[in-house]
Amino acid sequence: MSSAARASDASVAEGGAAPIPGLHLRFGELSMSGATMPWRARGAGPNYAGWMIGTRHSYDRVADRYADELGDELRGKPLDRGLLEVFAELAGGGVVADVGCGPGHVAAYLAARGVRMIGMDLSPAMCGVARTSVAVGAADMTALPVRAQSLVGLVCLYAVIHLDRQQRAAAYAEFARVLRPGGHALIAFHTSDTDFPVGAAKTLTDWWGHQVDLTFRYLDPSAESEALATAGLVPVARLDRAPHPDIEHPSRRSYLLVRRRP
Ligand SMILES: C[S@@+](CC[C@H](N)C(=O)[O-])C[C@H]1O[C@@H](n2cnc3c(N)ncnc32)[C@H](O)[C@@H]1O
């Protein structure tokens, strides 16, 4: 192995996680300050950089509390666990990325089922609070630091809700780029709640007492399915579900399982 490859692996392996062979991950090259951005937001639109920094800083501020509140949430979500069991079976032996992984609980759940996982999140603080031995690094879903066709699977739960339509199209193209033909992706999002219908967007300026600047979008599953298909990710299955009472925000949700076109 070259020294460059060893350095790259070492940056991924921060936190003691084992390096993953076969992937070209360069988390160490990402700017954590927001002053410079050495990666390109492929096709995400002219205002993407400013938006992205605001979102990242917001999640940096709530990362600890988010991990405390939601890090154990799968315990109360049998349908999500069921989908993840299916996903683990579909993944076979290759590497799967949890994109927008937050505190890494989904990545940890899949890793515990034998899936070779990596986690990526826009917020370095989220990466820092991830309570998992899965390698987690800061990355933007519209410019993933991963070689084309190097993943057999990708999960992205409740993260594309922060991106507008153009940004989501860029993210879906990126998902298609990093997935092998035939690889699966599972994408989840809120669709509505009592105050916000499908298509609405909610802006949050305070979250658990922290100042934030976050937009949460309620997405239309049919439109997202079409956008994913445009990117080359064709529908396999869809689950629409009601909220689990007392466990999570009382929103309706949708889970889209898609497959990278061969
Ligand atoms: C609502 S949280 C969901 C976290 C986790 N997937 C879960 O299910 O709890 C949204 C996450 O998406 C991340 N995120 C937002 N925009 C992103 C982007 N462009 N690239 C990567 N992650 C992003 C945020 O930092 C945050 O951790």
PDB file of C-alpha atoms and ligand atoms in Angstrom:
ATOM      1  CA  MET A   1       0.000   0.000   0.000  1.00  0.00           C
ATOM      2  CA  SER A   2       1.377   3.481  -0.837  1.00  0.00           C
ATOM      3  CA  SER A   3       2.040   6.045   1.888  1.00  0.00           C
ATOM      4  CA  ALA A   4      -0.611   8.280   0.284  1.00  0.00           C
ATOM      5  CA  ALA A   5      -3.156   5.492   0.596  1.00  0.00           C
ATOM      6  CA  ARG A   6      -2.104   4.907   4.200  1.00  0.00           C
ATOM      7  CA  ALA A   7      -2.518   8.618   5.009  1.00  0.00           C
ATOM      8  CA  SER A   8      -5.958   8.589   3.411  1.00  0.00           C
ATOM      9  CA  ASP A   9      -7.017   5.537   5.369  1.00  0.00           C
ATOM     10  CA  ALA A  10      -5.661   7.035   8.565  1.00  0.00           C
ATOM     11  CA  SER A  11      -7.845  10.102   8.191  1.00  0.00           C
ATOM     12  CA  VAL A  12     -10.885   7.895   7.751  1.00  0.00           C
ATOM     13  CA  ALA A  13      -9.911   5.707  10.632  1.00  0.00           C
ATOM     14  CA  GLU A  14     -10.050   8.526  13.209  1.00  0.00           C
ATOM     15  CA  GLY A  15     -11.812   7.292  16.295  1.00  0.00           C
ATOM     16  CA  GLY A  16     -10.287   3.873  16.027  1.00  0.00           C
ATOM     17  CA  ALA A  17     -12.467   2.424  13.264  1.00  0.00           C
ATOM     18  CA  ALA A  18     -10.777   0.023  10.875  1.00  0.00           C
ATOM     19  CA  PRO A  19      -9.864   1.388   7.440  1.00  0.00           C
ATOM     20  CA  ILE A  20     -12.024   0.111   4.592  1.00  0.00           C
ATOM     21  CA  PRO A  21     -10.102  -1.198   1.594  1.00  0.00           C
ATOM     22  CA  GLY A  22     -11.367  -0.456  -1.906  1.00  0.00           C
ATOM     23  CA  LEU A  23     -12.685   3.022  -1.218  1.00  0.00           C
ATOM     24  CA  HIS A  24     -11.002   6.297  -1.958  1.00  0.00           C
ATOM     25  CA  LEU A  25     -12.079   8.442   0.982  1.00  0.00           C
ATOM     26  CA  ARG A  26     -10.570  11.845   1.585  1.00  0.00           C
ATOM     27  CA  PHE A  27     -12.403  13.188   4.592  1.00  0.00           C
ATOM     28  CA  GLY A  28      -9.205  14.848   5.800  1.00  0.00           C
ATOM     29  CA  GLU A  29      -9.246  17.227   2.825  1.00  0.00           C
ATOM     30  CA  LEU A  30     -12.582  18.762   3.766  1.00  0.00           C
ATOM     31  CA  SER A  31     -12.550  22.198   5.341  1.00  0.00           C
ATOM     32  CA  MET A  32     -14.055  22.184   8.797  1.00  0.00           C
ATOM     33  CA  SER A  33     -14.002  25.959   9.181  1.00  0.00           C
ATOM     34  CA  GLY A  34     -16.306  26.947   6.369  1.00  0.00           C
ATOM     35  CA  ALA A  35     -13.725  29.528   5.237  1.00  0.00           C
ATOM     36  CA  THR A  36     -12.733  27.493   2.203  1.00  0.00           C
ATOM     37  CA  MET A  37     -14.356  24.539   0.527  1.00  0.00           C
ATOM     38  CA  PRO A  38     -12.004  22.310  -1.395  1.00  0.00           C
ATOM     39  CA  TRP A  39     -14.855  20.219  -2.788  1.00  0.00           C
ATOM     40  CA  ARG A  40     -17.335  21.007  -5.510  1.00  0.00           C
ATOM     41  CA  ALA A  41     -21.048  20.921  -4.906  1.00  0.00           C
ATOM     42  CA  ARG A  42     -21.838  19.240  -8.202  1.00  0.00           C
ATOM     43  CA  GLY A  43     -24.870  20.863  -9.834  1.00  0.00           C
ATOM     44  CA  ALA A  44     -26.392  22.039  -6.562  1.00  0.00           C
ATOM     45  CA  GLY A  45     -26.904  25.655  -7.648  1.00  0.00           C
ATOM     46  CA  PRO A  46     -25.132  29.000  -7.129  1.00  0.00           C
ATOM     47  CA  ASN A  47     -26.197  29.653  -3.526  1.00  0.00           C
ATOM     48  CA  TYR A  48     -25.411  26.198  -2.286  1.00  0.00           C
ATOM     49  CA  ALA A  49     -22.206  27.030  -0.401  1.00  0.00           C
ATOM     50  CA  GLY A  50     -23.799  29.634   1.880  1.00  0.00           C
ATOM     51  CA  TRP A  51     -26.821  27.470   2.531  1.00  0.00           C
ATOM     52  CA  MET A  52     -24.690  24.461   3.263  1.00  0.00           C
ATOM     53  CA  ILE A  53     -22.529  26.276   5.803  1.00  0.00           C
ATOM     54  CA  GLY A  54     -25.641  27.503   7.654  1.00  0.00           C
ATOM     55  CA  THR A  55     -27.046  23.989   7.794  1.00  0.00           C
ATOM     56  CA  ARG A  56     -23.749  22.556   8.907  1.00  0.00           C
ATOM     57  CA  HIS A  57     -23.293  25.101  11.703  1.00  0.00           C
ATOM     58  CA  SER A  58     -26.867  24.531  12.872  1.00  0.00           C
ATOM     59  CA  TYR A  59     -26.309  20.785  13.209  1.00  0.00           C
ATOM     60  CA  ASP A  60     -22.945  21.429  14.854  1.00  0.00           C
ATOM     61  CA  ARG A  61     -24.811  23.317  17.585  1.00  0.00           C
ATOM     62  CA  VAL A  62     -27.434  20.648  18.263  1.00  0.00           C
ATOM     63  CA  ALA A  63     -25.262  17.572  17.686  1.00  0.00           C
ATOM     64  CA  ASP A  64     -24.890  16.548  21.334  1.00  0.00           C
ATOM     65  CA  ARG A  65     -28.573  16.953  22.108  1.00  0.00           C
ATOM     66  CA  TYR A  66     -29.602  15.254  18.859  1.00  0.00           C
ATOM     67  CA  ALA A  67     -27.497  12.232  19.780  1.00  0.00           C
ATOM     68  CA  ASP A  68     -29.070  12.139  23.261  1.00  0.00           C
ATOM     69  CA  GLU A  69     -32.631  12.477  21.962  1.00  0.00           C
ATOM     70  CA  LEU A  70     -32.494  10.342  18.824  1.00  0.00           C
ATOM     71  CA  GLY A  71     -29.427   8.145  19.068  1.00  0.00           C
ATOM     72  CA  ASP A  72     -31.480   5.255  20.433  1.00  0.00           C
ATOM     73  CA  GLU A  73     -34.672   5.866  18.447  1.00  0.00           C
ATOM     74  CA  LEU A  74     -34.624   2.668  16.369  1.00  0.00           C
ATOM     75  CA  ARG A  75     -35.636   0.777  19.499  1.00  0.00           C
ATOM     76  CA  GLY A  76     -39.138   2.250  19.093  1.00  0.00           C
ATOM     77  CA  LYS A  77     -39.365   2.002  15.289  1.00  0.00           C
ATOM     78  CA  PRO A  78     -40.158  -1.563  14.223  1.00  0.00           C
ATOM     79  CA  LEU A  79     -40.913  -0.674  10.597  1.00  0.00           C
ATOM     80  CA  ASP A  80     -37.595   1.119  10.202  1.00  0.00           C
ATOM     81  CA  ARG A  81     -35.786  -1.824  11.753  1.00  0.00           C
ATOM     82  CA  GLY A  82     -37.580  -4.161   9.349  1.00  0.00           C
ATOM     83  CA  LEU A  83     -36.520  -2.113   6.348  1.00  0.00           C
ATOM     84  CA  LEU A  84     -32.949  -2.013   7.580  1.00  0.00           C
ATOM     85  CA  GLU A  85     -32.950  -5.818   8.010  1.00  0.00           C
ATOM     86  CA  VAL A  86     -34.033  -6.077   4.368  1.00  0.00           C
ATOM     87  CA  PHE A  87     -31.374  -3.589   3.369  1.00  0.00           C
ATOM     88  CA  ALA A  88     -28.676  -5.566   5.192  1.00  0.00           C
ATOM     89  CA  GLU A  89     -29.694  -8.655   3.235  1.00  0.00           C
ATOM     90  CA  LEU A  90     -29.664  -6.788  -0.097  1.00  0.00           C
ATOM     91  CA  ALA A  91     -26.227  -5.311   0.609  1.00  0.00           C
ATOM     92  CA  GLY A  92     -24.421  -8.633   0.463  1.00  0.00           C
ATOM     93  CA  GLY A  93     -20.737  -8.220   1.202  1.00  0.00           C
ATOM     94  CA  GLY A  94     -19.938  -4.749  -0.156  1.00  0.00           C
ATOM     95  CA  VAL A  95     -19.616  -1.366   1.508  1.00  0.00           C
ATOM     96  CA  VAL A  96     -22.713   0.693   2.346  1.00  0.00           C
ATOM     97  CA  ALA A  97     -22.703   4.411   3.198  1.00  0.00           C
ATOM     98  CA  ASP A  98     -25.063   6.116   5.614  1.00  0.00           C
ATOM     99  CA  VAL A  99     -25.229   9.613   4.121  1.00  0.00           C
ATOM    100  CA  GLY A 100     -26.424  12.374   6.455  1.00  0.00           C
ATOM    101  CA  CYS A 101     -25.826   9.823   9.178  1.00  0.00           C
ATOM    102  CA  GLY A 102     -26.244  12.204  12.131  1.00  0.00           C
ATOM    103  CA  PRO A 103     -25.115  10.396  15.292  1.00  0.00           C
ATOM    104  CA  GLY A 104     -24.604   7.167  13.366  1.00  0.00           C
ATOM    105  CA  HIS A 105     -27.279   4.992  14.963  1.00  0.00           C
ATOM    106  CA  VAL A 106     -28.545   3.659  11.623  1.00  0.00           C
ATOM    107  CA  ALA A 107     -24.989   2.912  10.474  1.00  0.00           C
ATOM    108  CA  ALA A 108     -24.384   1.136  13.776  1.00  0.00           C
ATOM    109  CA  TYR A 109     -27.586  -0.888  13.398  1.00  0.00           C
ATOM    110  CA  LEU A 110     -26.571  -2.082   9.930  1.00  0.00           C
ATOM    111  CA  ALA A 111     -22.983  -2.731  11.034  1.00  0.00           C
ATOM    112  CA  ALA A 112     -24.331  -4.936  13.830  1.00  0.00           C
ATOM    113  CA  ARG A 113     -26.016  -6.992  11.095  1.00  0.00           C
ATOM    114  CA  GLY A 114     -22.726  -7.612   9.353  1.00  0.00           C
ATOM    115  CA  VAL A 115     -22.850  -4.763   6.835  1.00  0.00           C
ATOM    116  CA  ARG A 116     -19.536  -3.011   6.108  1.00  0.00           C
ATOM    117  CA  MET A 117     -20.588   0.551   6.849  1.00  0.00           C
ATOM    118  CA  ILE A 118     -19.200   4.044   6.538  1.00  0.00           C
ATOM    119  CA  GLY A 119     -20.990   7.165   7.720  1.00  0.00           C
ATOM    120  CA  MET A 120     -20.871  10.669   6.294  1.00  0.00           C
ATOM    121  CA  ASP A 121     -22.467  13.841   7.544  1.00  0.00           C
ATOM    122  CA  LEU A 122     -22.221  17.507   6.670  1.00  0.00           C
ATOM    123  CA  SER A 123     -21.726  18.425  10.328  1.00  0.00           C
ATOM    124  CA  PRO A 124     -18.306  17.647  11.799  1.00  0.00           C
ATOM    125  CA  ALA A 125     -19.831  17.855  15.292  1.00  0.00           C
ATOM    126  CA  MET A 126     -22.362  15.165  14.349  1.00  0.00           C
ATOM    127  CA  CYS A 127     -19.476  13.008  13.175  1.00  0.00           C
ATOM    128  CA  GLY A 128     -17.817  13.685  16.514  1.00  0.00           C
ATOM    129  CA  VAL A 129     -20.782  12.522  18.601  1.00  0.00           C
ATOM    130  CA  ALA A 130     -21.373   9.372  16.553  1.00  0.00           C
ATOM    131  CA  ARG A 131     -21.442   6.555  19.098  1.00  0.00           C
ATOM    132  CA  THR A 132     -20.289   3.806  16.839  1.00  0.00           C
ATOM    133  CA  SER A 133     -17.113   2.085  15.751  1.00  0.00           C
ATOM    134  CA  VAL A 134     -18.223   2.690  12.137  1.00  0.00           C
ATOM    135  CA  ALA A 135     -15.867   5.113  10.348  1.00  0.00           C
ATOM    136  CA  VAL A 136     -17.697   8.447  10.106  1.00  0.00           C
ATOM    137  CA  GLY A 137     -16.437  11.560   8.329  1.00  0.00           C
ATOM    138  CA  ALA A 138     -17.645  14.988   7.297  1.00  0.00           C
ATOM    139  CA  ALA A 139     -18.875  15.124   3.722  1.00  0.00           C
ATOM    140  CA  ASP A 140     -21.504  16.800   1.602  1.00  0.00           C
ATOM    141  CA  MET A 141     -24.000  14.560  -0.136  1.00  0.00           C
ATOM    142  CA  THR A 142     -23.788  16.568  -3.373  1.00  0.00           C
ATOM    143  CA  ALA A 143     -20.046  15.881  -3.645  1.00  0.00           C
ATOM    144  CA  LEU A 144     -19.288  12.624  -1.886  1.00  0.00           C
ATOM    145  CA  PRO A 145     -15.583  11.865  -1.414  1.00  0.00           C
ATOM    146  CA  VAL A 146     -16.092   8.363  -2.752  1.00  0.00           C
ATOM    147  CA  ARG A 147     -15.045   6.793  -6.049  1.00  0.00           C
ATOM    148  CA  ALA A 148     -17.692   6.109  -8.672  1.00  0.00           C
ATOM    149  CA  GLN A 149     -19.422   2.724  -8.320  1.00  0.00           C
ATOM    150  CA  SER A 150     -17.611   1.836  -5.082  1.00  0.00           C
ATOM    151  CA  LEU A 151     -20.685   1.222  -2.895  1.00  0.00           C
ATOM    152  CA  VAL A 152     -23.198  -1.628  -2.963  1.00  0.00           C
ATOM    153  CA  GLY A 153     -25.671   0.401  -0.951  1.00  0.00           C
ATOM    154  CA  LEU A 154     -26.502   3.793   0.463  1.00  0.00           C
ATOM    155  CA  VAL A 155     -28.999   4.843   3.113  1.00  0.00           C
ATOM    156  CA  CYS A 156     -30.032   8.439   3.614  1.00  0.00           C
ATOM    157  CA  LEU A 157     -32.660   8.903   6.304  1.00  0.00           C
ATOM    158  CA  TYR A 158     -34.191  12.333   6.936  1.00  0.00           C
ATOM    159  CA  ALA A 159     -31.283  14.253   5.425  1.00  0.00           C
ATOM    160  CA  VAL A 160     -32.493  15.207   1.921  1.00  0.00           C
ATOM    161  CA  ILE A 161     -35.319  17.108   3.688  1.00  0.00           C
ATOM    162  CA  HIS A 162     -32.900  20.033   4.065  1.00  0.00           C
ATOM    163  CA  LEU A 163     -32.119  20.314   0.354  1.00  0.00           C
ATOM    164  CA  ASP A 164     -34.233  22.135  -2.205  1.00  0.00           C
ATOM    165  CA  ARG A 165     -35.314  20.440  -5.426  1.00  0.00           C
ATOM    166  CA  GLN A 166     -32.164  21.350  -7.388  1.00  0.00           C
ATOM    167  CA  GLN A 167     -29.918  20.339  -4.506  1.00  0.00           C
ATOM    168  CA  ARG A 168     -31.761  17.015  -4.118  1.00  0.00           C
ATOM    169  CA  ALA A 169     -31.351  16.339  -7.837  1.00  0.00           C
ATOM    170  CA  ALA A 170     -27.595  16.920  -7.391  1.00  0.00           C
ATOM    171  CA  ALA A 171     -27.552  14.576  -4.379  1.00  0.00           C
ATOM    172  CA  TYR A 172     -29.485  11.854  -6.235  1.00  0.00           C
ATOM    173  CA  ALA A 173     -27.053  12.096  -9.165  1.00  0.00           C
ATOM    174  CA  GLU A 174     -24.247  11.712  -6.663  1.00  0.00           C
ATOM    175  CA  PHE A 175     -25.927   8.669  -5.071  1.00  0.00           C
ATOM    176  CA  ALA A 176     -26.180   7.110  -8.538  1.00  0.00           C
ATOM    177  CA  ARG A 177     -22.532   7.907  -9.257  1.00  0.00           C
ATOM    178  CA  VAL A 178     -21.166   6.190  -6.141  1.00  0.00           C
ATOM    179  CA  LEU A 179     -23.430   3.121  -6.338  1.00  0.00           C
ATOM    180  CA  ARG A 180     -22.542   0.059  -8.340  1.00  0.00           C
ATOM    181  CA  PRO A 181     -25.080  -0.916 -11.008  1.00  0.00           C
ATOM    182  CA  GLY A 182     -27.711  -2.947  -9.167  1.00  0.00           C
ATOM    183  CA  GLY A 183     -26.809  -1.350  -5.819  1.00  0.00           C
ATOM    184  CA  HIS A 184     -29.651  -0.224  -3.581  1.00  0.00           C
ATOM    185  CA  ALA A 185     -30.422   3.062  -1.858  1.00  0.00           C
ATOM    186  CA  LEU A 186     -32.966   3.701   0.892  1.00  0.00           C
ATOM    187  CA  ILE A 187     -34.134   7.293   1.212  1.00  0.00           C
ATOM    188  CA  ALA A 188     -36.526   8.492   3.921  1.00  0.00           C
ATOM    189  CA  PHE A 189     -38.242  11.820   4.494  1.00  0.00           C
ATOM    190  CA  HIS A 190     -41.210  13.507   6.146  1.00  0.00           C
ATOM    191  CA  THR A 191     -44.243  13.945   3.907  1.00  0.00           C
ATOM    192  CA  SER A 192     -46.662  15.965   6.098  1.00  0.00           C
ATOM    193  CA  ASP A 193     -47.814  16.697   9.626  1.00  0.00           C
ATOM    194  CA  THR A 194     -50.813  18.439  11.153  1.00  0.00           C
ATOM    195  CA  ASP A 195     -49.381  21.907  10.415  1.00  0.00           C
ATOM    196  CA  PHE A 196     -47.535  21.298   7.166  1.00  0.00           C
ATOM    197  CA  PRO A 197     -48.925  19.590   4.044  1.00  0.00           C
ATOM    198  CA  VAL A 198     -46.937  17.784   1.373  1.00  0.00           C
ATOM    199  CA  GLY A 199     -44.756  20.335  -0.425  1.00  0.00           C
ATOM    200  CA  ALA A 200     -44.511  22.735   2.532  1.00  0.00           C
ATOM    201  CA  ALA A 201     -41.281  23.863   4.192  1.00  0.00           C
ATOM    202  CA  LYS A 202     -40.750  24.706   7.845  1.00  0.00           C
ATOM    203  CA  THR A 203     -37.991  27.046   9.018  1.00  0.00           C
ATOM    204  CA  LEU A 204     -36.495  26.544  12.454  1.00  0.00           C
ATOM    205  CA  THR A 205     -34.489  29.286  14.191  1.00  0.00           C
ATOM    206  CA  ASP A 206     -34.378  27.731  17.664  1.00  0.00           C
ATOM    207  CA  TRP A 207     -33.904  24.044  18.401  1.00  0.00           C
ATOM    208  CA  TRP A 208     -33.498  22.863  21.994  1.00  0.00           C
ATOM    209  CA  GLY A 209     -32.423  26.388  22.950  1.00  0.00           C
ATOM    210  CA  HIS A 210     -29.765  26.620  20.254  1.00  0.00           C
ATOM    211  CA  GLN A 211     -29.865  29.216  17.502  1.00  0.00           C
ATOM    212  CA  VAL A 212     -30.219  27.438  14.168  1.00  0.00           C
ATOM    213  CA  ASP A 213     -31.105  28.248  10.587  1.00  0.00           C
ATOM    214  CA  LEU A 214     -32.692  25.105   9.213  1.00  0.00           C
ATOM    215  CA  THR A 215     -35.340  24.394   6.618  1.00  0.00           C
ATOM    216  CA  PHE A 216     -37.258  21.116   6.873  1.00  0.00           C
ATOM    217  CA  ARG A 217     -39.152  20.103   3.736  1.00  0.00           C
ATOM    218  CA  TYR A 218     -42.196  17.858   3.502  1.00  0.00           C
ATOM    219  CA  LEU A 219     -41.635  15.950   0.293  1.00  0.00           C
ATOM    220  CA  ASP A 220     -43.957  14.262  -2.162  1.00  0.00           C
ATOM    221  CA  PRO A 221     -42.939  10.584  -2.504  1.00  0.00           C
ATOM    222  CA  SER A 222     -44.087  10.368  -6.137  1.00  0.00           C
ATOM    223  CA  ALA A 223     -42.065  13.430  -7.125  1.00  0.00           C
ATOM    224  CA  GLU A 224     -39.004  12.130  -5.263  1.00  0.00           C
ATOM    225  CA  SER A 225     -39.410   8.753  -6.953  1.00  0.00           C
ATOM    226  CA  GLU A 226     -39.380  10.486 -10.324  1.00  0.00           C
ATOM    227  CA  ALA A 227     -36.356  12.599  -9.409  1.00  0.00           C
ATOM    228  CA  LEU A 228     -34.501   9.488  -8.270  1.00  0.00           C
ATOM    229  CA  ALA A 229     -35.418   7.662 -11.485  1.00  0.00           C
ATOM    230  CA  THR A 230     -34.145  10.630 -13.514  1.00  0.00           C
ATOM    231  CA  ALA A 231     -30.825  10.179 -11.729  1.00  0.00           C
ATOM    232  CA  GLY A 232     -30.778   6.474 -12.650  1.00  0.00           C
ATOM    233  CA  LEU A 233     -32.208   5.101  -9.402  1.00  0.00           C
ATOM    234  CA  VAL A 234     -35.310   3.104 -10.276  1.00  0.00           C
ATOM    235  CA  PRO A 235     -38.081   2.231  -7.795  1.00  0.00           C
ATOM    236  CA  VAL A 236     -38.057  -1.127  -5.996  1.00  0.00           C
ATOM    237  CA  ALA A 237     -40.424  -0.537  -3.070  1.00  0.00           C
ATOM    238  CA  ARG A 238     -42.075   2.250  -1.128  1.00  0.00           C
ATOM    239  CA  LEU A 239     -43.344   2.393   2.452  1.00  0.00           C
ATOM    240  CA  ASP A 240     -45.562   5.246   3.639  1.00  0.00           C
ATOM    241  CA  ARG A 241     -46.199   5.247   7.337  1.00  0.00           C
ATOM    242  CA  ALA A 242     -47.821   7.157  10.164  1.00  0.00           C
ATOM    243  CA  PRO A 243     -45.667   8.406  13.044  1.00  0.00           C
ATOM    244  CA  HIS A 244     -44.939   6.151  16.000  1.00  0.00           C
ATOM    245  CA  PRO A 245     -46.696   7.933  18.893  1.00  0.00           C
ATOM    246  CA  ASP A 246     -44.391   9.440  21.553  1.00  0.00           C
ATOM    247  CA  ILE A 247     -41.253   8.185  19.808  1.00  0.00           C
ATOM    248  CA  GLU A 248     -40.714  10.743  17.082  1.00  0.00           C
ATOM    249  CA  HIS A 249     -41.971  13.979  15.578  1.00  0.00           C
ATOM    250  CA  PRO A 250     -45.623  13.287  14.646  1.00  0.00           C
ATOM    251  CA  SER A 251     -45.172  13.465  10.888  1.00  0.00           C
ATOM    252  CA  ARG A 252     -46.138  11.062   8.157  1.00  0.00           C
ATOM    253  CA  ARG A 253     -43.078   9.558   6.508  1.00  0.00           C
ATOM    254  CA  SER A 254     -42.062   7.829   3.322  1.00  0.00           C
ATOM    255  CA  TYR A 255     -39.247   5.357   2.626  1.00  0.00           C
ATOM    256  CA  LEU A 256     -38.147   4.799  -0.965  1.00  0.00           C
ATOM    257  CA  LEU A 257     -36.056   1.758  -1.833  1.00  0.00           C
ATOM    258  CA  VAL A 258     -34.430   2.257  -5.223  1.00  0.00           C
ATOM    259  CA  ARG A 259     -31.906   0.392  -7.328  1.00  0.00           C
ATOM    260  CA  ARG A 260     -29.100   1.779  -9.477  1.00  0.00           C
ATOM    261  CA  ARG A 261     -29.940   1.090 -13.097  1.00  0.00           C
ATOM    262  CA  PRO A 262     -27.512  -1.480 -14.564  1.00  0.00           C
TER     263      PRO A 262
HETATM  264  C1  LIG B   1     -32.587  15.227  10.589  1.00  0.00           C
HETATM  265  S1  LIG B   1     -30.908  14.742  10.640  1.00  0.00           S
HETATM  266  C2  LIG B   1     -30.990  13.000  10.265  1.00  0.00           C
HETATM  267  C3  LIG B   1     -29.826  12.254  10.838  1.00  0.00           C
HETATM  268  C4  LIG B   1     -29.961  10.725  10.760  1.00  0.00           C
HETATM  269  N1  LIG B   1     -29.925  10.259   9.392  1.00  0.00           N
HETATM  270  C5  LIG B   1     -31.226  10.270  11.424  1.00  0.00           C
HETATM  271  O1  LIG B   1     -32.008   9.543  10.798  1.00  0.00           O
HETATM  272  O2  LIG B   1     -31.424  10.618  12.607  1.00  0.00           O
HETATM  273  C6  LIG B   1     -30.271  15.389   9.122  1.00  0.00           C
HETATM  274  C7  LIG B   1     -28.768  15.176   8.973  1.00  0.00           C
HETATM  275  O3  LIG B   1     -28.405  15.450   7.635  1.00  0.00           O
HETATM  276  C8  LIG B   1     -27.172  16.128   7.634  1.00  0.00           C
HETATM  277  N2  LIG B   1     -27.076  16.874   6.373  1.00  0.00           N
HETATM  278  C9  LIG B   1     -27.790  17.953   5.969  1.00  0.00           C
HETATM  279  N3  LIG B   1     -27.396  18.353   4.757  1.00  0.00           N
HETATM  280  C10 LIG B   1     -26.416  17.491   4.359  1.00  0.00           C
HETATM  281  C11 LIG B   1     -25.600  17.406   3.193  1.00  0.00           C
HETATM  282  N4  LIG B   1     -25.719  18.276   2.204  1.00  0.00           N
HETATM  283  N5  LIG B   1     -24.709  16.394   3.135  1.00  0.00           N
HETATM  284  C12 LIG B   1     -24.568  15.524   4.152  1.00  0.00           C
HETATM  285  N6  LIG B   1     -25.309  15.563   5.291  1.00  0.00           N
HETATM  286  C13 LIG B   1     -26.224  16.547   5.386  1.00  0.00           C
HETATM  287  C14 LIG B   1     -27.218  17.007   8.863  1.00  0.00           C
HETATM  288  O4  LIG B   1     -25.940  17.435   9.282  1.00  0.00           O
HETATM  289  C15 LIG B   1     -27.917  16.084   9.858  1.00  0.00           C
HETATM  290  O5  LIG B   1     -27.016  15.325  10.618  1.00  0.00           O
END
